[in-house]
mmCIF file of C-alpha atoms in Angstrom:
data_model
loop_
_atom_site.group_PDB
_atom_site.id
_atom_site.type_symbol
_atom_site.label_atom_id
_atom_site.label_comp_id
_atom_site.label_asym_id
_atom_site.label_seq_id
_atom_site.Cartn_x
_atom_site.Cartn_y
_atom_site.Cartn_z
ATOM 1 C CA MET A 944 14.012 -21.902 12.548
ATOM 2 C CA THR A 945 16.707 -19.473 14.708
ATOM 3 C CA HIS A 946 18.788 -19.322 11.680
ATOM 4 C CA ARG A 947 15.580 -17.482 9.499
ATOM 5 C CA THR A 948 14.495 -15.346 13.392
ATOM 6 C CA SER A 949 17.956 -14.035 14.117
ATOM 7 C CA LYS A 950 18.446 -13.413 10.239
ATOM 8 C CA HIS A 951 14.376 -11.122 11.005
ATOM 9 C CA LEU A 952 15.980 -9.664 13.521
ATOM 10 C CA ARG A 953 19.221 -8.027 11.771
ATOM 11 C CA ASN A 954 16.816 -6.988 9.209
ATOM 12 C CA ALA A 955 15.065 -5.060 11.496
ATOM 13 C CA ALA A 956 17.600 -3.946 13.721
ATOM 14 C CA LEU A 957 19.820 -2.440 10.695
ATOM 15 C CA ALA A 958 16.249 -0.403 9.560
ATOM 16 C CA LEU A 959 15.531 0.999 12.226
ATOM 17 C CA GLY A 960 19.027 2.193 12.217
ATOM 18 C CA VAL A 961 18.358 3.636 8.953
ATOM 19 C CA THR A 962 15.252 5.241 10.386
ATOM 20 C CA VAL A 963 17.279 6.362 13.164
ATOM 21 C CA LEU A 964 19.491 8.626 10.922
ATOM 22 C CA LEU A 965 16.771 9.372 8.618
ATOM 23 C CA ALA A 966 15.659 10.941 11.659
ATOM 24 C CA GLY A 967 17.780 13.543 11.156
ATOM 25 C CA CYS A 968 18.008 14.413 7.514
ATOM 26 C CA ALA A 969 14.180 15.371 8.080
ATOM 27 C CA GLY A 970 13.130 18.466 5.552
ATOM 28 C CA PRO A 971 10.071 21.140 5.163
ATOM 29 C CA ASN A 972 7.656 19.198 3.422
ATOM 30 C CA PRO A 973 5.044 17.788 6.324
ATOM 31 C CA ARG A 974 4.335 14.793 3.605
ATOM 32 C CA ASP A 975 8.107 13.646 2.456
ATOM 33 C CA PRO A 976 10.676 14.759 5.127
ATOM 34 C CA TYR A 977 13.454 12.948 3.946
ATOM 35 C CA GLU A 978 13.004 13.571 0.090
ATOM 36 C CA GLY A 979 16.831 13.981 -0.500
ATOM 37 C CA PHE A 980 17.176 10.207 1.224
ATOM 38 C CA ASN A 981 13.631 8.815 -0.993
ATOM 39 C CA ARG A 982 15.095 10.332 -4.106
ATOM 40 C CA ALA A 983 18.407 9.150 -3.813
ATOM 41 C CA MET A 984 16.571 5.789 -3.161
ATOM 42 C CA PHE A 985 14.447 6.458 -6.253
ATOM 43 C CA SER A 986 17.263 6.957 -8.229
ATOM 44 C CA PHE A 987 18.696 3.688 -7.809
ATOM 45 C CA ASN A 988 15.615 1.585 -7.974
ATOM 46 C CA ASP A 989 15.159 3.241 -11.326
ATOM 47 C CA THR A 990 18.315 2.482 -12.448
ATOM 48 C CA VAL A 991 17.835 -1.493 -11.114
ATOM 49 C CA ASP A 992 14.654 -1.555 -13.111
ATOM 50 C CA THR A 993 16.616 0.020 -16.671
ATOM 51 C CA TYR A 994 19.012 -2.251 -16.321
ATOM 52 C CA ALA A 995 17.825 -5.893 -14.918
ATOM 53 C CA LEU A 996 13.621 -6.142 -14.099
ATOM 54 C CA LYS A 997 12.021 -3.711 -16.883
ATOM 55 C CA PRO A 998 14.138 -5.803 -19.431
ATOM 56 C CA ALA A 999 12.928 -9.461 -17.613
ATOM 57 C CA ALA A 1000 9.775 -8.560 -17.903
ATOM 58 C CA THR A 1001 9.385 -7.484 -21.954
ATOM 59 C CA ALA A 1002 11.226 -10.686 -22.004
ATOM 60 C CA TYR A 1003 8.988 -12.597 -20.393
ATOM 61 C CA ARG A 1004 5.905 -10.696 -22.016
ATOM 62 C CA ASN A 1005 7.096 -11.550 -24.981
ATOM 63 C CA VAL A 1006 7.808 -15.005 -24.762
ATOM 64 C CA LEU A 1007 6.147 -16.777 -22.701
ATOM 65 C CA PRO A 1008 2.138 -17.474 -23.419
ATOM 66 C CA ASN A 1009 -0.473 -15.955 -22.173
ATOM 67 C CA PHE A 1010 -1.744 -18.826 -20.699
ATOM 68 C CA VAL A 1011 1.516 -19.363 -18.149
ATOM 69 C CA GLN A 1012 1.691 -15.885 -17.527
ATOM 70 C CA THR A 1013 -1.807 -16.427 -16.552
ATOM 71 C CA GLY A 1014 -0.678 -19.203 -13.985
ATOM 72 C CA VAL A 1015 2.086 -17.312 -13.041
ATOM 73 C CA ASN A 1016 -0.152 -14.382 -11.464
ATOM 74 C CA ASN A 1017 -2.531 -16.073 -10.280
ATOM 75 C CA PHE A 1018 -0.906 -19.627 -7.989
ATOM 76 C CA PHE A 1019 0.794 -16.012 -6.220
ATOM 77 C CA GLY A 1020 -2.327 -14.317 -6.379
ATOM 78 C CA ASN A 1021 -3.569 -16.914 -4.555
ATOM 79 C CA LEU A 1022 -1.136 -16.648 -1.428
ATOM 80 C CA ALA A 1023 -1.482 -13.469 -1.626
ATOM 81 C CA ASP A 1024 -5.451 -14.931 -0.486
ATOM 82 C CA ALA A 1025 -4.586 -16.174 2.775
ATOM 83 C CA TRP A 1026 -2.681 -13.182 4.088
ATOM 84 C CA THR A 1027 -5.773 -10.452 3.114
ATOM 85 C CA GLY A 1028 -8.287 -12.946 4.748
ATOM 86 C CA VAL A 1029 -6.344 -12.528 7.621
ATOM 87 C CA ASN A 1030 -5.950 -8.540 7.676
ATOM 88 C CA ASN A 1031 -9.477 -8.624 6.408
ATOM 89 C CA LEU A 1032 -10.581 -10.301 9.704
ATOM 90 C CA LEU A 1033 -7.917 -7.719 11.481
ATOM 91 C CA GLN A 1034 -10.525 -4.695 10.370
ATOM 92 C CA GLY A 1035 -13.257 -6.466 11.815
ATOM 93 C CA HIS A 1036 -13.939 -7.231 8.129
ATOM 94 C CA GLY A 1037 -16.311 -10.268 8.751
ATOM 95 C CA GLU A 1038 -17.549 -11.092 5.198
ATOM 96 C CA ALA A 1039 -14.744 -9.730 3.283
ATOM 97 C CA GLY A 1040 -12.380 -11.945 5.201
ATOM 98 C CA MET A 1041 -14.563 -14.923 5.136
ATOM 99 C CA SER A 1042 -14.838 -14.221 1.356
ATOM 100 C CA ASP A 1043 -11.054 -14.162 1.142
ATOM 101 C CA VAL A 1044 -10.942 -17.667 2.597
ATOM 102 C CA THR A 1045 -12.784 -19.452 1.326
ATOM 103 C CA ARG A 1046 -10.752 -17.320 -2.146
ATOM 104 C CA PHE A 1047 -8.183 -19.111 -1.423
ATOM 105 C CA ALA A 1048 -9.296 -22.872 -0.300
ATOM 106 C CA LEU A 1049 -11.474 -22.879 -3.350
ATOM 107 C CA ASN A 1050 -8.576 -22.295 -5.929
ATOM 108 C CA SER A 1051 -5.826 -24.194 -4.140
ATOM 109 C CA THR A 1052 -7.993 -27.262 -4.563
ATOM 110 C CA LEU A 1053 -10.449 -27.520 -7.590
ATOM 111 C CA GLY A 1054 -8.464 -24.370 -8.936
ATOM 112 C CA ILE A 1055 -5.187 -27.029 -8.779
ATOM 113 C CA VAL A 1056 -2.662 -24.872 -6.706
ATOM 114 C CA GLY A 1057 -4.609 -21.458 -7.889
ATOM 115 C CA LEU A 1058 -4.285 -22.243 -11.196
ATOM 116 C CA PHE A 1059 -7.383 -21.491 -11.884
ATOM 117 C CA ASP A 1060 -8.658 -18.531 -10.558
ATOM 118 C CA ILE A 1061 -12.319 -20.092 -10.237
ATOM 119 C CA ALA A 1062 -13.293 -18.450 -7.276
ATOM 120 C CA SER A 1063 -13.629 -14.736 -9.241
ATOM 121 C CA GLU A 1064 -16.157 -16.809 -11.491
ATOM 122 C CA ALA A 1065 -17.869 -18.027 -8.988
ATOM 123 C CA GLY A 1066 -18.517 -14.630 -7.824
ATOM 124 C CA LEU A 1067 -16.811 -14.515 -5.205
ATOM 125 C CA GLN A 1068 -14.671 -10.843 -5.012
ATOM 126 C CA LYS A 1069 -10.791 -10.327 -5.128
ATOM 127 C CA HIS A 1070 -9.061 -8.104 -2.391
ATOM 128 C CA LYS A 1071 -5.369 -7.288 -1.645
ATOM 129 C CA GLU A 1072 -5.208 -6.154 1.873
ATOM 130 C CA ASP A 1073 -1.669 -6.339 3.630
ATOM 131 C CA PHE A 1074 -1.014 -5.241 7.553
ATOM 132 C CA GLY A 1075 -0.003 -1.574 7.315
ATOM 133 C CA GLN A 1076 -3.966 -1.339 5.843
ATOM 134 C CA THR A 1077 -4.916 -2.984 9.067
ATOM 135 C CA LEU A 1078 -3.042 0.159 10.971
ATOM 136 C CA GLY A 1079 -4.595 2.357 9.292
ATOM 137 C CA THR A 1080 -7.363 0.901 9.702
ATOM 138 C CA TRP A 1081 -7.123 0.895 13.404
ATOM 139 C CA GLY A 1082 -5.918 4.754 13.553
ATOM 140 C CA VAL A 1083 -2.164 4.494 13.524
ATOM 141 C CA PRO A 1084 -1.612 7.526 11.220
ATOM 142 C CA SER A 1085 0.827 7.175 8.097
ATOM 143 C CA GLY A 1086 4.021 8.660 8.977
ATOM 144 C CA PRO A 1087 5.928 9.903 6.555
ATOM 145 C CA TYR A 1088 7.083 9.182 2.671
ATOM 146 C CA LEU A 1089 9.482 6.547 2.644
ATOM 147 C CA MET A 1090 11.127 4.852 -0.806
ATOM 148 C CA LEU A 1091 12.222 1.872 0.322
ATOM 149 C CA PRO A 1092 15.215 0.477 -1.956
ATOM 150 C CA LEU A 1093 14.001 -2.142 -4.863
ATOM 151 C CA LEU A 1094 11.129 -2.536 -2.196
ATOM 152 C CA GLY A 1095 9.816 0.720 -3.851
ATOM 153 C CA PRO A 1096 7.376 3.294 -2.179
ATOM 154 C CA SER A 1097 6.023 3.121 1.007
ATOM 155 C CA THR A 1098 5.514 4.989 4.382
ATOM 156 C CA VAL A 1099 6.435 4.349 7.579
ATOM 157 C CA ARG A 1100 3.243 2.902 9.142
ATOM 158 C CA ASP A 1101 3.219 0.318 5.920
ATOM 159 C CA THR A 1102 7.024 -0.145 6.240
ATOM 160 C CA VAL A 1103 6.996 -1.214 10.146
ATOM 161 C CA ALA A 1104 4.298 -3.510 9.630
ATOM 162 C CA LEU A 1105 6.475 -4.972 6.155
ATOM 163 C CA PRO A 1106 8.080 -7.798 9.076
ATOM 164 C CA LEU A 1107 4.495 -9.012 9.361
ATOM 165 C CA ASP A 1108 3.318 -8.896 5.702
ATOM 166 C CA ILE A 1109 6.700 -11.182 5.096
ATOM 167 C CA LYS A 1110 6.089 -13.550 7.778
ATOM 168 C CA GLY A 1111 2.433 -13.515 6.403
ATOM 169 C CA ASP A 1112 3.483 -14.566 2.842
ATOM 170 C CA ILE A 1113 2.869 -18.257 2.365
ATOM 171 C CA TRP A 1114 5.397 -18.558 -0.141
ATOM 172 C CA GLY A 1115 8.171 -17.365 2.168
ATOM 173 C CA TYR A 1116 8.198 -20.937 4.036
ATOM 174 C CA LYS A 1117 8.835 -22.729 1.093
ATOM 175 C CA GLU A 1118 11.056 -25.470 1.049
ATOM 176 C CA PRO A 1119 13.819 -25.920 -0.707
ATOM 177 C CA VAL A 1120 15.580 -22.254 -0.873
ATOM 178 C CA TYR A 1121 16.652 -22.599 -3.939
ATOM 179 C CA ILE A 1122 12.591 -22.804 -5.374
ATOM 180 C CA ARG A 1123 11.991 -20.179 -2.672
ATOM 181 C CA ASN A 1124 14.193 -17.727 -4.539
ATOM 182 C CA THR A 1125 13.019 -19.075 -7.730
ATOM 183 C CA GLY A 1126 9.945 -18.887 -6.836
ATOM 184 C CA THR A 1127 10.023 -15.150 -5.570
ATOM 185 C CA ALA A 1128 12.247 -13.437 -8.427
ATOM 186 C CA LEU A 1129 9.343 -15.392 -11.469
ATOM 187 C CA ARG A 1130 7.047 -13.480 -9.496
ATOM 188 C CA ALA A 1131 8.852 -10.332 -9.005
ATOM 189 C CA VAL A 1132 9.008 -10.451 -12.498
ATOM 190 C CA ASP A 1133 5.496 -10.970 -13.507
ATOM 191 C CA GLN A 1134 4.122 -7.965 -11.265
ATOM 192 C CA ARG A 1135 7.325 -5.579 -13.047
ATOM 193 C CA ALA A 1136 5.191 -7.413 -16.731
ATOM 194 C CA ASN A 1137 2.082 -6.063 -15.640
ATOM 195 C CA LEU A 1138 3.380 -3.085 -15.211
ATOM 196 C CA LEU A 1139 4.899 -2.129 -19.017
ATOM 197 C CA ASN A 1140 1.806 -0.433 -20.574
ATOM 198 C CA ALA A 1141 2.213 2.113 -17.487
ATOM 199 C CA THR A 1142 4.996 2.906 -16.795
ATOM 200 C CA SER A 1143 5.810 3.391 -21.155
ATOM 201 C CA LEU A 1144 2.205 6.125 -20.570
ATOM 202 C CA LEU A 1145 4.033 6.666 -17.148
ATOM 203 C CA GLU A 1146 7.232 8.517 -18.386
ATOM 204 C CA ASP A 1147 5.552 10.535 -21.289
ATOM 205 C CA ALA A 1148 3.343 12.248 -18.905
ATOM 206 C CA ALA A 1149 5.331 13.182 -15.791
ATOM 207 C CA LEU A 1150 6.967 16.108 -15.223
ATOM 208 C CA ASP A 1151 8.813 14.685 -12.368
ATOM 209 C CA ARG A 1152 8.063 11.526 -11.990
ATOM 210 C CA TYR A 1153 9.142 10.915 -7.966
ATOM 211 C CA GLU A 1154 6.320 13.577 -7.319
ATOM 212 C CA PHE A 1155 4.001 11.907 -9.736
ATOM 213 C CA ILE A 1156 4.790 8.461 -8.365
ATOM 214 C CA ARG A 1157 4.569 9.824 -4.415
ATOM 215 C CA ASP A 1158 1.839 11.808 -4.834
ATOM 216 C CA GLY A 1159 -0.313 9.074 -6.615
ATOM 217 C CA PHE A 1160 0.705 6.266 -4.312
ATOM 218 C CA LEU A 1161 0.008 8.545 -0.832
ATOM 219 C CA GLN A 1162 -3.799 8.945 -2.360
ATOM 220 C CA ARG A 1163 -3.901 5.144 -3.072
ATOM 221 C CA ARG A 1164 -3.094 4.745 0.492
ATOM 222 C CA GLU A 1165 -5.270 7.053 1.774
ATOM 223 C CA SER A 1166 -8.458 5.627 -1.088
ATOM 224 C CA GLN A 1167 -7.363 1.815 0.438
ATOM 225 C CA ILE A 1168 -7.774 2.150 3.966
ATOM 226 C CA HIS A 1169 -11.215 5.035 3.455
ATOM 227 C CA PRO A 1170 -12.078 4.031 0.585
ATOM 228 C CA ASP A 1171 -15.646 6.109 1.491
ATOM 229 C CA GLY A 1172 -14.105 9.190 3.173
ATOM 230 C CA ASP A 1173 -16.451 8.574 5.811
ATOM 231 C CA ASP A 1174 -14.058 7.371 8.222
ATOM 232 C CA ALA A 1175 -10.871 9.561 7.947
ATOM 233 C CA PRO A 1176 -9.585 11.567 10.375
ATOM 234 C CA ARG A 1177 -11.156 15.537 9.937
ATOM 235 C CA LYS A 1178 -9.445 18.113 11.904
ATOM 236 C CA PRO A 1179 -11.833 21.736 13.432
ATOM 237 C CA SER A 1180 -11.835 23.795 10.196
ATOM 238 C CA LYS A 1181 -11.922 27.849 10.777
ATOM 239 C CA ASP A 1182 -15.209 27.913 8.760
ATOM 240 C CA ASP A 1183 -16.667 25.152 11.907
ATOM 241 C CA SER A 1184 -16.372 27.604 14.157
ATOM 242 C CA ALA A 1185 -16.723 31.872 12.261
ATOM 243 C CA GLU A 1186 -19.486 29.767 11.497
ATOM 244 C CA PRO A 1187 -22.053 31.259 13.897
ATOM 245 C CA GLU A 1188 -20.318 35.133 14.220
ATOM 246 C CA ALA A 1189 -21.693 34.897 10.930
ATOM 247 C CA LYS A 1190 -25.093 36.111 10.924
ATOM 248 C CA PRO A 1191 -25.502 39.288 12.089
ATOM 249 C CA GLU A 1192 -27.944 40.532 10.412
ATOM 250 C CA ALA A 1193 -30.562 38.451 12.636
ATOM 251 C CA LYS A 1194 -33.942 39.839 13.547
ATOM 252 C CA PRO A 1195 -34.957 39.427 17.056
ATOM 253 C CA GLU A 1196 -37.883 37.137 16.455
ATOM 254 C CA ALA A 1197 -36.339 34.627 14.413
ATOM 255 C CA LYS A 1198 -36.513 31.559 16.165
ATOM 256 C CA PRO A 1199 -33.471 30.894 18.364
ATOM 257 C CA GLU A 1200 -33.098 26.658 16.712
ATOM 258 C CA ALA A 1201 -33.406 28.094 13.322
ATOM 259 C CA LYS A 1202 -29.581 29.029 13.252
ATOM 260 C CA PRO A 1203 -27.612 26.765 14.501
ATOM 261 C CA VAL A 1204 -29.569 24.167 12.488
ATOM 262 C CA ALA A 1205 -28.610 25.948 9.434
ATOM 263 C CA ALA A 1206 -24.735 26.245 10.819
ATOM 264 C CA ALA A 1207 -25.214 22.257 10.816
ATOM 265 C CA GLN A 1208 -26.492 22.300 7.067
ATOM 266 C CA SER A 1209 -24.026 24.575 5.365
ATOM 267 C CA SER A 1210 -20.929 23.131 7.066
ATOM 268 C CA THR A 1211 -18.679 22.580 4.160
ATOM 269 C CA PRO A 1212 -17.342 18.700 5.226
ATOM 270 C CA VAL A 1213 -13.691 17.830 4.645
ATOM 271 C CA SER A 1214 -12.479 17.005 0.815
ATOM 272 C CA SER A 1215 -10.833 14.206 -0.759
ATOM 273 C CA GLU A 1216 -7.787 15.924 -1.627
ATOM 274 C CA SER A 1217 -7.172 17.615 1.664
ATOM 275 C CA ALA A 1218 -7.368 14.132 3.423
ATOM 276 C CA PRO A 1219 -4.390 12.374 2.489
ATOM 277 C CA LYS A 1220 -2.474 15.040 3.778
ATOM 278 C CA GLU A 1221 -3.924 14.643 7.069
ATOM 279 C CA LEU A 1222 -3.203 10.806 7.413
ATOM 280 C CA ASN A 1223 0.312 11.086 6.262
ATOM 281 C CA SER A 1224 1.120 13.620 8.533
ATOM 282 C CA GLY A 1225 2.153 11.950 11.527
ATOM 283 C CA ALA A 1226 5.577 12.839 13.103
ATOM 284 C CA PRO A 1227 8.580 11.185 12.402
ATOM 285 C CA ALA A 1228 8.688 9.863 16.071
ATOM 286 C CA ALA A 1229 6.276 7.135 15.581
ATOM 287 C CA ALA A 1230 8.565 4.851 13.632
ATOM 288 C CA THR A 1231 10.349 2.256 15.390
ATOM 289 C CA VAL A 1232 11.135 -0.982 13.933
ATOM 290 C CA SER A 1233 11.747 -1.701 9.961
ATOM 291 C CA GLN A 1234 12.518 -4.791 8.064
#
């Protein structure tokens, strides 16, 4: 336990050093000020994926029977339900959190350690929550976009939350270590196999895959934290202050109450496209620790 704790502390210190280094390399894009570093990490990840992960995932999908792949996916998905339930409860989503806990208990027992997803058949909806989403729900801004080595797209907020997500992964406590490492590799290959079709579509459609993945990731994270768009932070618009002065032709005999009511009703709500920009415009100084 002491060795594992010291290892996490070393990783956190290393990530902190990387974050401080990145702070001196900020670029012009407010959502992606570290684009130079991020593109280098994207190229590195793409190389690893091309020569290692994608071939392994292709062989995994072509060789193993479908029911085996489904069992692997269900098993690790069931373990993730436990941490999802904790985060839903931390976010104040009591009903969803209890549903996740019930899913985990039901699939772990009647579903034979999660190999069978009987909870979904029973009508319990599956969710996917992490501590980065919890911080976002608490009002912590996402900060700039980051491309992490091997782990892929992230933000400063999600990177800071990553150590707790690692702690919340039940599989991370599996002993002996060689079984844990084998399972971790198997989970990575299984997740990559689920994305093979999407990768082919992305390679055919995107002119700049880096920008496509970055923008898609940021929009998806925004929708995960604010699924209805109602709780997203909003900045006052210029129209809000200009609206009361835009009616110079109003007659003196008009009722004074009518103008502010009309102005309130005609104010334009924040669009879904502007919300991600506001959420991901946090200062880089917000990043302090990482994995």
